[in-house]
PDB file of N, CA, C and O in Angstrom:
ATOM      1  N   UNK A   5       2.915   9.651  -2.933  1.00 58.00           N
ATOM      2  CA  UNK A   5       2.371   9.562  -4.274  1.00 58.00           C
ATOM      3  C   UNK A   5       2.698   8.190  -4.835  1.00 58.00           C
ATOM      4  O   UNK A   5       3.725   7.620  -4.469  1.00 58.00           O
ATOM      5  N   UNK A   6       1.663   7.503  -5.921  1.00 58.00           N
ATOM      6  CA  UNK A   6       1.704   6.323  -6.068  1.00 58.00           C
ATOM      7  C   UNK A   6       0.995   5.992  -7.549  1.00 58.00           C
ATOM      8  O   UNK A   6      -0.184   6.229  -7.814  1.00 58.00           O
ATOM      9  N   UNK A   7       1.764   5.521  -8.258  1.00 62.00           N
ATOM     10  CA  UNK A   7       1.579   5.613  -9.442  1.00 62.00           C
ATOM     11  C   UNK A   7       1.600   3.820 -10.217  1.00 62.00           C
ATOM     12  O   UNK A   7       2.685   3.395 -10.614  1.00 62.00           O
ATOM     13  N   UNK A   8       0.810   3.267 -10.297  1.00 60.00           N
ATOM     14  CA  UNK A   8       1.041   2.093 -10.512  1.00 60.00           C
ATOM     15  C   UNK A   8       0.501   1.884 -12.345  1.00 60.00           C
ATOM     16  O   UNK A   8      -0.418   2.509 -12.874  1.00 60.00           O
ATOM     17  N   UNK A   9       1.227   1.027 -12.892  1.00 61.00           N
ATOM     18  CA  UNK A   9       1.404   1.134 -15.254  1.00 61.00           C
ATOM     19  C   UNK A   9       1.233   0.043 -15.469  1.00 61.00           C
ATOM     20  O   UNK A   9       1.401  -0.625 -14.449  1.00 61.00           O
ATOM     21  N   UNK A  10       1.014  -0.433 -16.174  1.00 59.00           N
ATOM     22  CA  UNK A  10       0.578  -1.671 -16.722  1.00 59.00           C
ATOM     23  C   UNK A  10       0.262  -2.861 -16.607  1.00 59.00           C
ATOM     24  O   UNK A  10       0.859  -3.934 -16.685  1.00 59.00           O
ATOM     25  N   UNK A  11      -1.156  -2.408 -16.334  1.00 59.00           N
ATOM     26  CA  UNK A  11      -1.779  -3.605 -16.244  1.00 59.00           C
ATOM     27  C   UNK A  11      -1.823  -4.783 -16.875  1.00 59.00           C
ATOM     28  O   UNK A  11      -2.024  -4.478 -18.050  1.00 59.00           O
ATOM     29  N   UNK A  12      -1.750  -6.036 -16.790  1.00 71.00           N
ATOM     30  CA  UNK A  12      -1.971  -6.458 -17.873  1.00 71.00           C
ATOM     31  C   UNK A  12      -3.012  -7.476 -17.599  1.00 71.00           C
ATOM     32  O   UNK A  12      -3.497  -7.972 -16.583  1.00 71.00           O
ATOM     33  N   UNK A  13      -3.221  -7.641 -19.209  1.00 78.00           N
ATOM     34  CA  UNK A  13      -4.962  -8.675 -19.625  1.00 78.00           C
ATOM     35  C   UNK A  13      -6.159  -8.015 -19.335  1.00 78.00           C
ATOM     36  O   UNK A  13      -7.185  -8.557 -19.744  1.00 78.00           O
ATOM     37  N   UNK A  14      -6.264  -6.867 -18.662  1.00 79.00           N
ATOM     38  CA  UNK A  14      -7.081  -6.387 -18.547  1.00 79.00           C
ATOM     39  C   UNK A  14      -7.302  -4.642 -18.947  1.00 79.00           C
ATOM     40  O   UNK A  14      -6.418  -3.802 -18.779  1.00 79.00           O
ATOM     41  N   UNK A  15      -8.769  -4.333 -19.537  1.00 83.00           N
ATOM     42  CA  UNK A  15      -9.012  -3.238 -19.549  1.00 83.00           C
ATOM     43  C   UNK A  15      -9.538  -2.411 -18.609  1.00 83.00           C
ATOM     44  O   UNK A  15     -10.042  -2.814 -17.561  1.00 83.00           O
ATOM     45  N   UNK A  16      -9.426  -1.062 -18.995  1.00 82.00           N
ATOM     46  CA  UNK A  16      -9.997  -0.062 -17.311  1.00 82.00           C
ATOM     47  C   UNK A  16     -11.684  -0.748 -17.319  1.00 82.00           C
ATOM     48  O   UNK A  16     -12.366  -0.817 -16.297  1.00 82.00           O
ATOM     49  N   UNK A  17     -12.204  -1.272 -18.865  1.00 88.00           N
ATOM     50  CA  UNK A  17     -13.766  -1.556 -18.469  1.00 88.00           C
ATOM     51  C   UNK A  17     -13.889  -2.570 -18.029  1.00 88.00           C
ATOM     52  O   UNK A  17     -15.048  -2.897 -17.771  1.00 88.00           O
ATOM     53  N   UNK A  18     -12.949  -3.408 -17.774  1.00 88.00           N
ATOM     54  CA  UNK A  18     -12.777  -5.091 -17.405  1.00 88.00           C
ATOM     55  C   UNK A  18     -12.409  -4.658 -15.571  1.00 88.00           C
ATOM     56  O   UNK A  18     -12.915  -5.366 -14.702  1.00 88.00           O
ATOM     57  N   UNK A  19     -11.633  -3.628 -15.235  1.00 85.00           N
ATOM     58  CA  UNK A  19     -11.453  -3.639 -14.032  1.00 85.00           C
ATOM     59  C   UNK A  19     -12.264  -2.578 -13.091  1.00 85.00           C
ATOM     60  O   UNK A  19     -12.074  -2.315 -11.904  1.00 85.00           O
ATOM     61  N   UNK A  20     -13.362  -1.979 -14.128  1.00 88.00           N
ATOM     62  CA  UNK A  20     -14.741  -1.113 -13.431  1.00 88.00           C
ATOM     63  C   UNK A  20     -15.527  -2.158 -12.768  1.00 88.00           C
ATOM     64  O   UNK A  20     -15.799  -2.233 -11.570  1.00 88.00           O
ATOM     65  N   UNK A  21     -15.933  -3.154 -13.957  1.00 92.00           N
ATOM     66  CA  UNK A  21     -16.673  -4.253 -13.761  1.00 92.00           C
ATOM     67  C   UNK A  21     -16.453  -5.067 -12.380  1.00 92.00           C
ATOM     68  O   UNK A  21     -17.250  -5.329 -11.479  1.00 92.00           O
ATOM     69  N   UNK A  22     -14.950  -5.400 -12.559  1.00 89.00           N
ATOM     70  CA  UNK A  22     -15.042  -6.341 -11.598  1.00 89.00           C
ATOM     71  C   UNK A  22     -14.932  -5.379 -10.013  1.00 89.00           C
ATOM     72  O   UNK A  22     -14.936  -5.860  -8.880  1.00 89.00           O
ATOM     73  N   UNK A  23     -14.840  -3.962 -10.384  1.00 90.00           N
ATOM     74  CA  UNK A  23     -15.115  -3.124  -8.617  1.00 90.00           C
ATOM     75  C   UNK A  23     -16.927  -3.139  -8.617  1.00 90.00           C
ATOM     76  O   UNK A  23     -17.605  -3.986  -8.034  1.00 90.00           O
ATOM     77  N   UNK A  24     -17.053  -2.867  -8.806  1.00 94.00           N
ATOM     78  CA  UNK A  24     -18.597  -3.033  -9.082  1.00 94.00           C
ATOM     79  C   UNK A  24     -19.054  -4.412  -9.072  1.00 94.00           C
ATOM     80  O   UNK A  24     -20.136  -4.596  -8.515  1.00 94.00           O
ATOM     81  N   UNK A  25     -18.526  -5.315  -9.516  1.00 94.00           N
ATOM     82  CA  UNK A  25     -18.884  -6.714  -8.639  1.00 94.00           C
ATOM     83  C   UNK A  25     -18.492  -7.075  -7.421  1.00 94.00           C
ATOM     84  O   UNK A  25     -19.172  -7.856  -6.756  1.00 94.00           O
ATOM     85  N   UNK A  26     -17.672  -6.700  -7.100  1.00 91.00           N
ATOM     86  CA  UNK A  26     -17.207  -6.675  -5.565  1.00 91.00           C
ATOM     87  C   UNK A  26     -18.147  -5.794  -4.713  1.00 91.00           C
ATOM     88  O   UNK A  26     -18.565  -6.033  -3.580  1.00 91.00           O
ATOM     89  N   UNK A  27     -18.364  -4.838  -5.414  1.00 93.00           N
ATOM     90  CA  UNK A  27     -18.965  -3.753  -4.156  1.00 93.00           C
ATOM     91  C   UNK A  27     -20.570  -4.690  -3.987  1.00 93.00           C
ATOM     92  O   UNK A  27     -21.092  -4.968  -2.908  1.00 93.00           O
ATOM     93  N   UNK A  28     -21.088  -5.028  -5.290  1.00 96.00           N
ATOM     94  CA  UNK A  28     -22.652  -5.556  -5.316  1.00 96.00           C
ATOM     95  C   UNK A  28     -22.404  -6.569  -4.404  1.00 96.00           C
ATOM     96  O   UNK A  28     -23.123  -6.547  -3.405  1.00 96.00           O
ATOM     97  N   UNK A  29     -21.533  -7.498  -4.485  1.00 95.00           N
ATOM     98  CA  UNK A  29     -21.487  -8.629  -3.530  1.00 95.00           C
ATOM     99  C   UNK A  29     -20.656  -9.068  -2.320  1.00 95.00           C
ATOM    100  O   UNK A  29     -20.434 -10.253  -2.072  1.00 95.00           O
ATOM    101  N   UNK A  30     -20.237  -8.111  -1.627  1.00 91.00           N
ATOM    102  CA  UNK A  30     -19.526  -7.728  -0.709  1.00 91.00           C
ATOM    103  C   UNK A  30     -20.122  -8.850   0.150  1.00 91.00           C
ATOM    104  O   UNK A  30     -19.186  -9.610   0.397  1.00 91.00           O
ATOM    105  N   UNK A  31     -21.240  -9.302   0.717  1.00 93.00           N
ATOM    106  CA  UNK A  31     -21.369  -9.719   1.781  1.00 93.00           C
ATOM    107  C   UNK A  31     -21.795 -11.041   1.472  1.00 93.00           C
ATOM    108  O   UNK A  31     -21.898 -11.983   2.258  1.00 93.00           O
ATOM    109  N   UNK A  32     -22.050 -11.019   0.166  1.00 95.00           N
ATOM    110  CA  UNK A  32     -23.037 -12.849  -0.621  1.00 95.00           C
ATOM    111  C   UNK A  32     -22.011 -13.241  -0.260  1.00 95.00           C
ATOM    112  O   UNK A  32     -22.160 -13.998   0.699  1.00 95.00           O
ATOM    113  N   UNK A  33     -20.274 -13.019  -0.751  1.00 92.00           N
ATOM    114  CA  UNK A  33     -19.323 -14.281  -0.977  1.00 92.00           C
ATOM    115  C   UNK A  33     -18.059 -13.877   0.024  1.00 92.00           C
ATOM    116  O   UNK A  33     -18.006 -12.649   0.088  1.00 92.00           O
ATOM    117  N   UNK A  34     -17.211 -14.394   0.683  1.00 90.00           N
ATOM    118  CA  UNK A  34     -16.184 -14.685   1.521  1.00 90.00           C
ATOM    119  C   UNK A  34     -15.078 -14.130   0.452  1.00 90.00           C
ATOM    120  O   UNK A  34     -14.424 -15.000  -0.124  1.00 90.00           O
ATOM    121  N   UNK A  35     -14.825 -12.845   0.153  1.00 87.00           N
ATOM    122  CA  UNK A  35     -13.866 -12.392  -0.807  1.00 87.00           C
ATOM    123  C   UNK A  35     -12.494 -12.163   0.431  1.00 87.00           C
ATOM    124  O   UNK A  35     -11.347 -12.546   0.201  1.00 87.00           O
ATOM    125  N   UNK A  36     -12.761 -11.729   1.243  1.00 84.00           N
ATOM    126  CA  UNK A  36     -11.646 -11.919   2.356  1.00 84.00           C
ATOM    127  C   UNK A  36     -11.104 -13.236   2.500  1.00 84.00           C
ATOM    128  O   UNK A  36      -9.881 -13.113   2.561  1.00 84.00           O
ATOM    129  N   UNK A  37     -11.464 -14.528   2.591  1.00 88.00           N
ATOM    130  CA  UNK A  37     -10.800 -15.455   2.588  1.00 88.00           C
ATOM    131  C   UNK A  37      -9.775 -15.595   1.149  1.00 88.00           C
ATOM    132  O   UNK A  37      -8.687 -16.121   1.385  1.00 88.00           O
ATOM    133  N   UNK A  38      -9.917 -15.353   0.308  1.00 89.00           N
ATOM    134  CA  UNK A  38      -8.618 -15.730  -0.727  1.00 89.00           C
ATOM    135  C   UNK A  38      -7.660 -14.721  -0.507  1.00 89.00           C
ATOM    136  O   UNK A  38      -6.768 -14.580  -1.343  1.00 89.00           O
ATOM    137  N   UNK A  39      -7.726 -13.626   0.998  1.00 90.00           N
ATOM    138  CA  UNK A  39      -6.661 -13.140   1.125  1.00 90.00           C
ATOM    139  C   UNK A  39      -5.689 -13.371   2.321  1.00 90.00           C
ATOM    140  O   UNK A  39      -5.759 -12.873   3.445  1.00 90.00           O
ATOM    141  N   UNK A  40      -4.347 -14.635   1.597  1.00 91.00           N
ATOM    142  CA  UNK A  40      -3.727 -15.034   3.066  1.00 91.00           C
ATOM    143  C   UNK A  40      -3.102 -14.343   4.025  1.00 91.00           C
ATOM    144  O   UNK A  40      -2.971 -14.739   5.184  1.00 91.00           O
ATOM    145  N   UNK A  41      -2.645 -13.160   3.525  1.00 92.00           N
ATOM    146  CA  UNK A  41      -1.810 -12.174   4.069  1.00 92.00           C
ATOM    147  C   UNK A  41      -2.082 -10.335   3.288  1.00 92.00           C
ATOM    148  O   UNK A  41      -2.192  -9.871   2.153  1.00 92.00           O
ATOM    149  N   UNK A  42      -2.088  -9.869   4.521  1.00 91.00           N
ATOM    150  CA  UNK A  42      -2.348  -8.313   4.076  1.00 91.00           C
ATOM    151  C   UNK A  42      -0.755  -7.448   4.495  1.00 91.00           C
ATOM    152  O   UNK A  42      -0.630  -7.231   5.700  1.00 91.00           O
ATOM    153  N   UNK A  43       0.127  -7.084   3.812  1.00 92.00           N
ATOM    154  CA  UNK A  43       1.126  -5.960   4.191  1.00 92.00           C
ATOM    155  C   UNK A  43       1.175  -4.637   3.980  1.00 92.00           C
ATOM    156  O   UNK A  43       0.930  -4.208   2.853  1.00 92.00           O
ATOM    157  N   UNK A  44       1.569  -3.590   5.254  1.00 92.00           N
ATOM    158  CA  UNK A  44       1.650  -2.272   4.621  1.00 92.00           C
ATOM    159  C   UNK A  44       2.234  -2.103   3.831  1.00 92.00           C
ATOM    160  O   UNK A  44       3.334  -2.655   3.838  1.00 92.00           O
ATOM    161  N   UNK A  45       1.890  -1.309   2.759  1.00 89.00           N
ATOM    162  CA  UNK A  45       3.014  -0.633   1.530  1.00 89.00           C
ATOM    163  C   UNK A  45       4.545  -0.316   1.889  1.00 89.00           C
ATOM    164  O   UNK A  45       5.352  -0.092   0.987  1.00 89.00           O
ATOM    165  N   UNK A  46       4.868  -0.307   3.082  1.00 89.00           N
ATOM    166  CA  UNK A  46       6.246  -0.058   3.733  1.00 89.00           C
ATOM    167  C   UNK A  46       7.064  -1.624   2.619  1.00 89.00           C
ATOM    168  O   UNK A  46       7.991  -1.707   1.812  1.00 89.00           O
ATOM    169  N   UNK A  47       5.994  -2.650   3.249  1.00 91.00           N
ATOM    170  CA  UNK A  47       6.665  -4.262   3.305  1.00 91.00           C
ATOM    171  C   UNK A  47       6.165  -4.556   2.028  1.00 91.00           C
ATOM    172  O   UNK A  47       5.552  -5.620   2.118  1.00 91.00           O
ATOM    173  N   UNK A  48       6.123  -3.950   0.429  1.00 90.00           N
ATOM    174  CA  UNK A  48       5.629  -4.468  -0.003  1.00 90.00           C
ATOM    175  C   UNK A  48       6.808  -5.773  -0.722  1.00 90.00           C
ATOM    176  O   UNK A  48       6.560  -6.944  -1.013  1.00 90.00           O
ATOM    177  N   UNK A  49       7.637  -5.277  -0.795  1.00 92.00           N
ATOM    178  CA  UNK A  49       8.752  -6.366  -1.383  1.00 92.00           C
ATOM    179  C   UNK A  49       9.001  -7.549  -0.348  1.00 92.00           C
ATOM    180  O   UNK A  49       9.457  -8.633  -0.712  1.00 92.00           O
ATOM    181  N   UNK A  50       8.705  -7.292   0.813  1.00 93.00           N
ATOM    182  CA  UNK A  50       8.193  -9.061   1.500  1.00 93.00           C
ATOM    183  C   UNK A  50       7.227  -9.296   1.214  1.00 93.00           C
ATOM    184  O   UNK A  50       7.147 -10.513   1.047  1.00 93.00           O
ATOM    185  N   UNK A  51       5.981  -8.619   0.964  1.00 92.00           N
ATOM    186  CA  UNK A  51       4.572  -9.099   0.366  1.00 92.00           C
ATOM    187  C   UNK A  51       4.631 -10.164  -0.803  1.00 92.00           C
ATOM    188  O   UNK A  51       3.828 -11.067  -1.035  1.00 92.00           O
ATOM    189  N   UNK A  52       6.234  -9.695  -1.739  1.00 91.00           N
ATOM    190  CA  UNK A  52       6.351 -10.267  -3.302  1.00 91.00           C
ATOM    191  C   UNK A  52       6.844 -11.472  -2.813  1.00 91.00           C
ATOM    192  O   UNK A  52       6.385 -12.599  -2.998  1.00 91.00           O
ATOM    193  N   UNK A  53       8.034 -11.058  -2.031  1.00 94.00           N
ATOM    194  CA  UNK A  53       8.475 -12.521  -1.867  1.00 94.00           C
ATOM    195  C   UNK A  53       7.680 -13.417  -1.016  1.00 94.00           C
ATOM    196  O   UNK A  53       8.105 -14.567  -0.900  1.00 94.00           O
ATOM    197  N   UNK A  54       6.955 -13.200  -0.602  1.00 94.00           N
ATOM    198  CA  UNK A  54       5.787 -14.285   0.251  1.00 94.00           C
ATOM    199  C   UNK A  54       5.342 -14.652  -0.648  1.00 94.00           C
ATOM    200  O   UNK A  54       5.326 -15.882  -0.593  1.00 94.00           O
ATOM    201  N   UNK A  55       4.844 -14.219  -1.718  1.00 92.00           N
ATOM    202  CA  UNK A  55       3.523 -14.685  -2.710  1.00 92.00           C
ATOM    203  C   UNK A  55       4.531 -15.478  -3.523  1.00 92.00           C
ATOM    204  O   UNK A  55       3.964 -16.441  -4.040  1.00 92.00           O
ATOM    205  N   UNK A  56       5.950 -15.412  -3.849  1.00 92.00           N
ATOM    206  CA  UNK A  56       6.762 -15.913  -4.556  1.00 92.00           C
ATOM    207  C   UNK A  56       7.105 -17.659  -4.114  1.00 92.00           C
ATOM    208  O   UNK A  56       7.159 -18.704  -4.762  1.00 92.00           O
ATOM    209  N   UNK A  57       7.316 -17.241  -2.460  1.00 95.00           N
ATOM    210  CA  UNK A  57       7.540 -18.809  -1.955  1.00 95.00           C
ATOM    211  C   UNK A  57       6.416 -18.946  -1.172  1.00 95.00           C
ATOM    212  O   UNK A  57       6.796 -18.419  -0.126  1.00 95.00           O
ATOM    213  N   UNK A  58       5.373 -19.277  -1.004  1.00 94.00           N
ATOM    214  CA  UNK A  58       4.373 -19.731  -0.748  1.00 94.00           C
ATOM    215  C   UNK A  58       3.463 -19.964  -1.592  1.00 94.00           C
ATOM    216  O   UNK A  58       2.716 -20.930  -1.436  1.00 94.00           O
ATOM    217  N   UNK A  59       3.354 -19.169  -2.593  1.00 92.00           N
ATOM    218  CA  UNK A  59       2.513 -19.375  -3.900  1.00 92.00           C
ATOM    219  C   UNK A  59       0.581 -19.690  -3.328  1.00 92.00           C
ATOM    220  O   UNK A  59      -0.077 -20.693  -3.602  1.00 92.00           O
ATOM    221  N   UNK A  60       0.074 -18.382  -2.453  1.00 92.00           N
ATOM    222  CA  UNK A  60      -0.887 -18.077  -2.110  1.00 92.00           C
ATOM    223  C   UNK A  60      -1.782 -17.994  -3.266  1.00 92.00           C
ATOM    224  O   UNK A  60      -1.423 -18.100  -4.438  1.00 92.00           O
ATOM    225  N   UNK A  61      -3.419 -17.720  -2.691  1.00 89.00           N
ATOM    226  CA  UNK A  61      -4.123 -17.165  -3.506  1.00 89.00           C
ATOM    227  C   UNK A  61      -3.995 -16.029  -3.566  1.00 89.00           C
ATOM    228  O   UNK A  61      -3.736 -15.729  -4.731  1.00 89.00           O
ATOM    229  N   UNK A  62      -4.044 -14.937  -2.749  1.00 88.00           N
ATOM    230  CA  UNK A  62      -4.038 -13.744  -2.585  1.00 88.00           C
ATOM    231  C   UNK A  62      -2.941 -13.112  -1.344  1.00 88.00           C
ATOM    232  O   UNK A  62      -2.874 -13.435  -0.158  1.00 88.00           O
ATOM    233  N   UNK A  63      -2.097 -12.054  -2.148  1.00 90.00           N
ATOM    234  CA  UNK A  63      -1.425 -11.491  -0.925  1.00 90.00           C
ATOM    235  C   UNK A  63      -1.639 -10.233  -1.067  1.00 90.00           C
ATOM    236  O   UNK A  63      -0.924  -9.751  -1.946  1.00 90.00           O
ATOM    237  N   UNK A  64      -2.616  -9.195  -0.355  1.00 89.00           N
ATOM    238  CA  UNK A  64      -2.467  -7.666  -0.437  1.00 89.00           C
ATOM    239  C   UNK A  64      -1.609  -6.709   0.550  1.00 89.00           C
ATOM    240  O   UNK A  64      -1.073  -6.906   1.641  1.00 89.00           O
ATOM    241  N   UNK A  65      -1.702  -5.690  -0.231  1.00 90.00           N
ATOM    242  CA  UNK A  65      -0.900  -4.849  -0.020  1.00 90.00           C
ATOM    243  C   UNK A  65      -1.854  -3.277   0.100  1.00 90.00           C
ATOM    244  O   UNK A  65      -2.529  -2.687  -0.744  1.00 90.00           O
ATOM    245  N   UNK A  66      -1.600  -3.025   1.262  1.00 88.00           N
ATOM    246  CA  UNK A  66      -2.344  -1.881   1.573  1.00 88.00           C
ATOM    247  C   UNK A  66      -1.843  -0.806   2.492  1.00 88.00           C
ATOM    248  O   UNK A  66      -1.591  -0.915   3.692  1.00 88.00           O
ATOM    249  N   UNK A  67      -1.705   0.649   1.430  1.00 84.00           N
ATOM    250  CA  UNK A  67      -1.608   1.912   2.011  1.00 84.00           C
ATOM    251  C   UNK A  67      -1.852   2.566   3.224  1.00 84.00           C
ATOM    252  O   UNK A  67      -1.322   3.434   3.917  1.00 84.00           O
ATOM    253  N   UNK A  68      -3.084   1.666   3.240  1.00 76.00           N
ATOM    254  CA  UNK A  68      -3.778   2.525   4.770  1.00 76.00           C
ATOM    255  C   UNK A  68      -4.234   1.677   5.687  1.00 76.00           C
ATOM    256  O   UNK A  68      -5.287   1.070   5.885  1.00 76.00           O
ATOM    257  N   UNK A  69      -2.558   1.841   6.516  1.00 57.00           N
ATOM    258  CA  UNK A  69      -2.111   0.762   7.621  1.00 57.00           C
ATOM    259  C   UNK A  69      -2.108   1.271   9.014  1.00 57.00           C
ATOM    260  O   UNK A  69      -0.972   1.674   9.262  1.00 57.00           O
ATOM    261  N   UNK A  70      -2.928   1.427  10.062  1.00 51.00           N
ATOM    262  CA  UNK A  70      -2.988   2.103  10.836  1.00 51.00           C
ATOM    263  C   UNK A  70      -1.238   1.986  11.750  1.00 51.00           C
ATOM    264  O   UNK A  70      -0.500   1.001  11.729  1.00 51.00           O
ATOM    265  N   UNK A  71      -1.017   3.097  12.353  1.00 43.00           N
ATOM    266  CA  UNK A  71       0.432   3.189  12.967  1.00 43.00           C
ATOM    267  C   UNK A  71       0.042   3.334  14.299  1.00 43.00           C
ATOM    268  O   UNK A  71      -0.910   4.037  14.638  1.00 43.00           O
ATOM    269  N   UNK A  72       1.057   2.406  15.411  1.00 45.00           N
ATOM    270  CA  UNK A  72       0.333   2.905  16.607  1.00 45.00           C
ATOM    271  C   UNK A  72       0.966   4.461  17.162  1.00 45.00           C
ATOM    272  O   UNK A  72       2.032   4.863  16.696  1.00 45.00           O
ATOM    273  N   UNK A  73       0.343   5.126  18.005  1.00 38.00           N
ATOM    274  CA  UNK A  73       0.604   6.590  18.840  1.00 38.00           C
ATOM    275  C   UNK A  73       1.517   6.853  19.394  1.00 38.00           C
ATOM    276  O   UNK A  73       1.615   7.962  19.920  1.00 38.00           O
ATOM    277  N   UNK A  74       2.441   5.987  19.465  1.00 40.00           N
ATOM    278  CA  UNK A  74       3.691   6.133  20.366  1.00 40.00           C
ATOM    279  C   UNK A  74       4.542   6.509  19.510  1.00 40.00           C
ATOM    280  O   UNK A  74       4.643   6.334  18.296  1.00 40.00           O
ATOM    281  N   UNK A  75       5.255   7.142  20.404  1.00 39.00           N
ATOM    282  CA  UNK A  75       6.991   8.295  19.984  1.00 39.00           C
ATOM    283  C   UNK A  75       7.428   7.522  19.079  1.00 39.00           C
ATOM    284  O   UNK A  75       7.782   7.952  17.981  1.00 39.00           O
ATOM    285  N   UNK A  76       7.473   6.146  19.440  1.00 38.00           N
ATOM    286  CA  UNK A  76       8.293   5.278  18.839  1.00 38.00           C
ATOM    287  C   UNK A  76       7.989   3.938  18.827  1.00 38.00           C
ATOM    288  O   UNK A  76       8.446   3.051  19.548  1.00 38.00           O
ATOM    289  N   UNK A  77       7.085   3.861  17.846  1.00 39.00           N
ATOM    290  CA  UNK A  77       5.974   2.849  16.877  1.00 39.00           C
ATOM    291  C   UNK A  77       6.995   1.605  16.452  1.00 39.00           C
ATOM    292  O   UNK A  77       8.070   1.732  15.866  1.00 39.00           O
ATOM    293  N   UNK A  78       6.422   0.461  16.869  1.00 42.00           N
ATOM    294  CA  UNK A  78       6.835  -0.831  16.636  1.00 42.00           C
ATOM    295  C   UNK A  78       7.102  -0.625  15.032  1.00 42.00           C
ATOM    296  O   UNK A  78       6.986   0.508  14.563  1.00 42.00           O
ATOM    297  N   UNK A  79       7.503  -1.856  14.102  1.00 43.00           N
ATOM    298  CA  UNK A  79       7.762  -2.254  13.090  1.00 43.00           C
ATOM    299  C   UNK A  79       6.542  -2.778  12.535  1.00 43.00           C
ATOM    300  O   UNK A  79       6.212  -3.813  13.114  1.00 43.00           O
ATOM    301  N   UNK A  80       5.650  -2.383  11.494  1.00 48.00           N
ATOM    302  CA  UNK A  80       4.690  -2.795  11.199  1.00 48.00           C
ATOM    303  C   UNK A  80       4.699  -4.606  10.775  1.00 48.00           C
ATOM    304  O   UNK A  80       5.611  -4.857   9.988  1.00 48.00           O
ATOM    305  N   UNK A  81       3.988  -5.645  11.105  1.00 57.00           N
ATOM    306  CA  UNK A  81       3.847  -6.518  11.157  1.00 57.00           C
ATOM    307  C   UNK A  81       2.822  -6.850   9.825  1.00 57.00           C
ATOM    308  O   UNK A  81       1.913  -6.068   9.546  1.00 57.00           O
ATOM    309  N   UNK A  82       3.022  -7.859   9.185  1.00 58.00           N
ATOM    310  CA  UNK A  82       2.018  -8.872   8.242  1.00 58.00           C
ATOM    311  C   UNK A  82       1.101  -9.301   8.837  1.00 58.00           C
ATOM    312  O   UNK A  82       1.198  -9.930   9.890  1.00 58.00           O
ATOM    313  N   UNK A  83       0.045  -9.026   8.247  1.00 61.00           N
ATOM    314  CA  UNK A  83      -1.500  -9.681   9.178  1.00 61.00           C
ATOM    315  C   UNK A  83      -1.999 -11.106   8.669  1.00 61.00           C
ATOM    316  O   UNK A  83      -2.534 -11.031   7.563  1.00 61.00           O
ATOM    317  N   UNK A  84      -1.965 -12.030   9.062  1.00 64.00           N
ATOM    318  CA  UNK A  84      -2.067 -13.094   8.414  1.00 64.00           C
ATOM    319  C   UNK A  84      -3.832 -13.384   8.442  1.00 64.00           C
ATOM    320  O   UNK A  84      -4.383 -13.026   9.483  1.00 64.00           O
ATOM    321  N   UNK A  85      -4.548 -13.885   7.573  1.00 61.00           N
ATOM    322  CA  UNK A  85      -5.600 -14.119   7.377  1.00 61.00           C
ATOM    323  C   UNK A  85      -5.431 -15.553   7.496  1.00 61.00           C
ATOM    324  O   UNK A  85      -4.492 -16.262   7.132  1.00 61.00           O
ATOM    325  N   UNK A  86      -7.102 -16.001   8.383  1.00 54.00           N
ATOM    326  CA  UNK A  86      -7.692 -17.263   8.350  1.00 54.00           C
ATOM    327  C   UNK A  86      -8.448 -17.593   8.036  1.00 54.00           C
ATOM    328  O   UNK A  86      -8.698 -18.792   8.162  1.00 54.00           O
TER     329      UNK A  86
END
């Protein structure tokens, strides 16, 4: 369960808008490139501190991180974007 509060500068109609601009233009513009790095939610506090000392455009953080099948699954890794 995941509960994320206060947003700020923005309203829920300011952040409909901009999903709905993303979804309309998914393929016109390179929205994947302003993201340098993607981490599972496991890593999100290295996610912070990456974005802290590197001072990226974009660092996400995402829930649904595939795990590999084995008994005993590596350490999930940072995916670095190019």
């Amino acid at each position: 369960h995941l509960t994320l509060r206060g947003i700020h500068n923005y309203a829920p109609v300011d952040l409909l808008a901009a999903v709905d601009f993303l979804q309309a233009n998914a393929t016109r513009f390179p929205f994947e490139a302003t993201v340098n790095r993607t981490y599972p939610l496991e890593q999100v506090n290295q996610a912070i501190e990456y974005a802290e000392q590197h001072r990226p455009i974009r660092v996400a953080v995402s829930p649904l991180v595939s795990v590999p099948s084995t008994s005993n699954p590596a350490p999930l890794e940072p995916h670095e974007h190019r």
